[in-house]
mmCIF file of C-alpha atoms in Angstrom:
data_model
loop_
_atom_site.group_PDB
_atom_site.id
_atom_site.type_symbol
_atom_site.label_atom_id
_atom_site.label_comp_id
_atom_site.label_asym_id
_atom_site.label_seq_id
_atom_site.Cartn_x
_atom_site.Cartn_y
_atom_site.Cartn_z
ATOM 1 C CA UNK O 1 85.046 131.876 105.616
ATOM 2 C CA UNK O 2 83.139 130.677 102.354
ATOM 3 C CA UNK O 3 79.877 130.518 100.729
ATOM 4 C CA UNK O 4 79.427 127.912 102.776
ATOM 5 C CA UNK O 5 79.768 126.676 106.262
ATOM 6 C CA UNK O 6 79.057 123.783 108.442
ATOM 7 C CA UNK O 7 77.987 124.277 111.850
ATOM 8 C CA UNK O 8 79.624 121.993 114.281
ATOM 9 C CA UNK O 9 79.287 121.583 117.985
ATOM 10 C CA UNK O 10 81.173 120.043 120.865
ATOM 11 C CA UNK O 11 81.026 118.889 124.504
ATOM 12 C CA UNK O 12 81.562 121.989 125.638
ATOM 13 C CA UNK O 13 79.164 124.625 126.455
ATOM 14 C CA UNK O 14 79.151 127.926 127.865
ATOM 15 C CA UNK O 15 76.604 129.420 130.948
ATOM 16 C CA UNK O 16 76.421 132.961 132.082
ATOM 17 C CA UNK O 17 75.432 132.991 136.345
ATOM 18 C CA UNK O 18 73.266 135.461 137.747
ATOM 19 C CA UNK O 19 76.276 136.189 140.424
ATOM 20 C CA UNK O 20 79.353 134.968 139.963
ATOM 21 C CA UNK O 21 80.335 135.389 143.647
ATOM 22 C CA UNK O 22 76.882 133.168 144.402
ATOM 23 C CA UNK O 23 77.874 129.145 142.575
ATOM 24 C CA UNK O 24 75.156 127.430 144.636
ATOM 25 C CA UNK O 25 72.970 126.786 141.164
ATOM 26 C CA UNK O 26 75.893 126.289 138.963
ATOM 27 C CA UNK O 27 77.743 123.504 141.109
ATOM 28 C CA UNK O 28 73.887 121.833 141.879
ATOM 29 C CA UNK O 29 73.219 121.659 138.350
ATOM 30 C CA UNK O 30 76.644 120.129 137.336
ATOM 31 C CA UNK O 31 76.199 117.362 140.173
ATOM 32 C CA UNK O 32 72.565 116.729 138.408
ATOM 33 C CA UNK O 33 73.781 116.780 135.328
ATOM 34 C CA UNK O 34 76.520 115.096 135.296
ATOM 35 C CA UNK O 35 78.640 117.115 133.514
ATOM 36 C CA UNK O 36 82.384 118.947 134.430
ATOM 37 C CA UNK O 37 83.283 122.135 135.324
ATOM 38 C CA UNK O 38 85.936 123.650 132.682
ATOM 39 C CA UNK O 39 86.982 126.750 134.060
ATOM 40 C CA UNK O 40 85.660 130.680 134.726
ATOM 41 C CA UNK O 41 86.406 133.129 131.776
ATOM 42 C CA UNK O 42 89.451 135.244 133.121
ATOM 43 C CA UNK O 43 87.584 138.786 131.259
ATOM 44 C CA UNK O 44 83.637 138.215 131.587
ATOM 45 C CA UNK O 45 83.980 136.928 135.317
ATOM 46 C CA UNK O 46 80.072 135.682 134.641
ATOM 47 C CA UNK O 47 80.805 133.044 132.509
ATOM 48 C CA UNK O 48 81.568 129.534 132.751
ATOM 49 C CA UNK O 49 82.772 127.024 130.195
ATOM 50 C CA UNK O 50 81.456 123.316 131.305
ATOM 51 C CA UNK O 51 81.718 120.134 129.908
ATOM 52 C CA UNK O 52 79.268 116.897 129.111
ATOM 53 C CA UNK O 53 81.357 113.894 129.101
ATOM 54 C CA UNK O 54 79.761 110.051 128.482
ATOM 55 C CA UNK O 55 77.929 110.032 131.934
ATOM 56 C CA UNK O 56 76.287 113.505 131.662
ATOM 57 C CA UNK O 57 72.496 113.433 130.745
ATOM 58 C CA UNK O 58 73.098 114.418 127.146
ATOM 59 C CA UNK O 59 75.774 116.307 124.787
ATOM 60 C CA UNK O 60 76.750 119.327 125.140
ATOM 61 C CA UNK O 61 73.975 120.869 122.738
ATOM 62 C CA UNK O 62 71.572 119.033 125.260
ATOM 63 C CA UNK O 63 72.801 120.218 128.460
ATOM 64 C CA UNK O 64 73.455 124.064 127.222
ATOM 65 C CA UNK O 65 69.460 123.723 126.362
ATOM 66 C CA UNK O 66 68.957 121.860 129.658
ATOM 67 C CA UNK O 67 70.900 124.625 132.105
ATOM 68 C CA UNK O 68 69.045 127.365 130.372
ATOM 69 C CA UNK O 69 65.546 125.957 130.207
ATOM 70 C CA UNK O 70 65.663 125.290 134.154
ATOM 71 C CA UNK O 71 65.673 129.372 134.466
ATOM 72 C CA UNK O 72 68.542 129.803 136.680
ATOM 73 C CA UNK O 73 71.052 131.138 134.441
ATOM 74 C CA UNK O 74 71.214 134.319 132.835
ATOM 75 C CA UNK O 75 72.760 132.767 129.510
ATOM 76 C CA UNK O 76 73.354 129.101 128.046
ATOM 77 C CA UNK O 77 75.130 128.028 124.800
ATOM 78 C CA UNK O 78 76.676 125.380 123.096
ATOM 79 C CA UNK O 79 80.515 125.528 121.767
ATOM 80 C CA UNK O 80 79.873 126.263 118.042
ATOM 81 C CA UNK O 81 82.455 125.880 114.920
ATOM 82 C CA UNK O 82 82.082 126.956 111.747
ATOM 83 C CA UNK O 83 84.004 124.404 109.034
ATOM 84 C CA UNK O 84 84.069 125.906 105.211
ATOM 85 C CA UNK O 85 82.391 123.908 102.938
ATOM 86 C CA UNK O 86 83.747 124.984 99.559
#
């Protein structure tokens, strides 16, 4: 990339379930939340990409913090970019 590099994030943010035939705490926590359901990674079936949008109770660095702090999630994470400075 270069010497160096601006973190960015987004609105979107990823969580890993416990059991991704089980979406009882994923789809409770988006209805608290606020925030949108993107879509299921197609390869790492445990995965989930959401989205916070103006309503939700915070960006997305807010609500990846929020969904993994509440302990029901294996995995939480915000949608990072890397921009070159130089």
């Amino acid at each position: 990339m270069g010497n160096l590099c601006i973190n960015s994030y987004g609105s979107n943010f990823y969580v890993k379930v416990v059991d991704e035939n089980n979406l009882t705490d994923l789809n409770q926590m988006i209805a608290q939340t606020s925030t949108e359901l993107v879509g299921q990674n197609q390869f790492m079936e445990k995965w989930f990409e959401l989205r916070a949008t103006k309503e939700s109770n915070g960006d997305g660095l807010a609500m990846a913090n929020f969904f993994y702090e509440s302990g029901l999630f294996e995995h939480s994470e915000p949608g990072i970019s890397k921009y070159p400075e130089e």
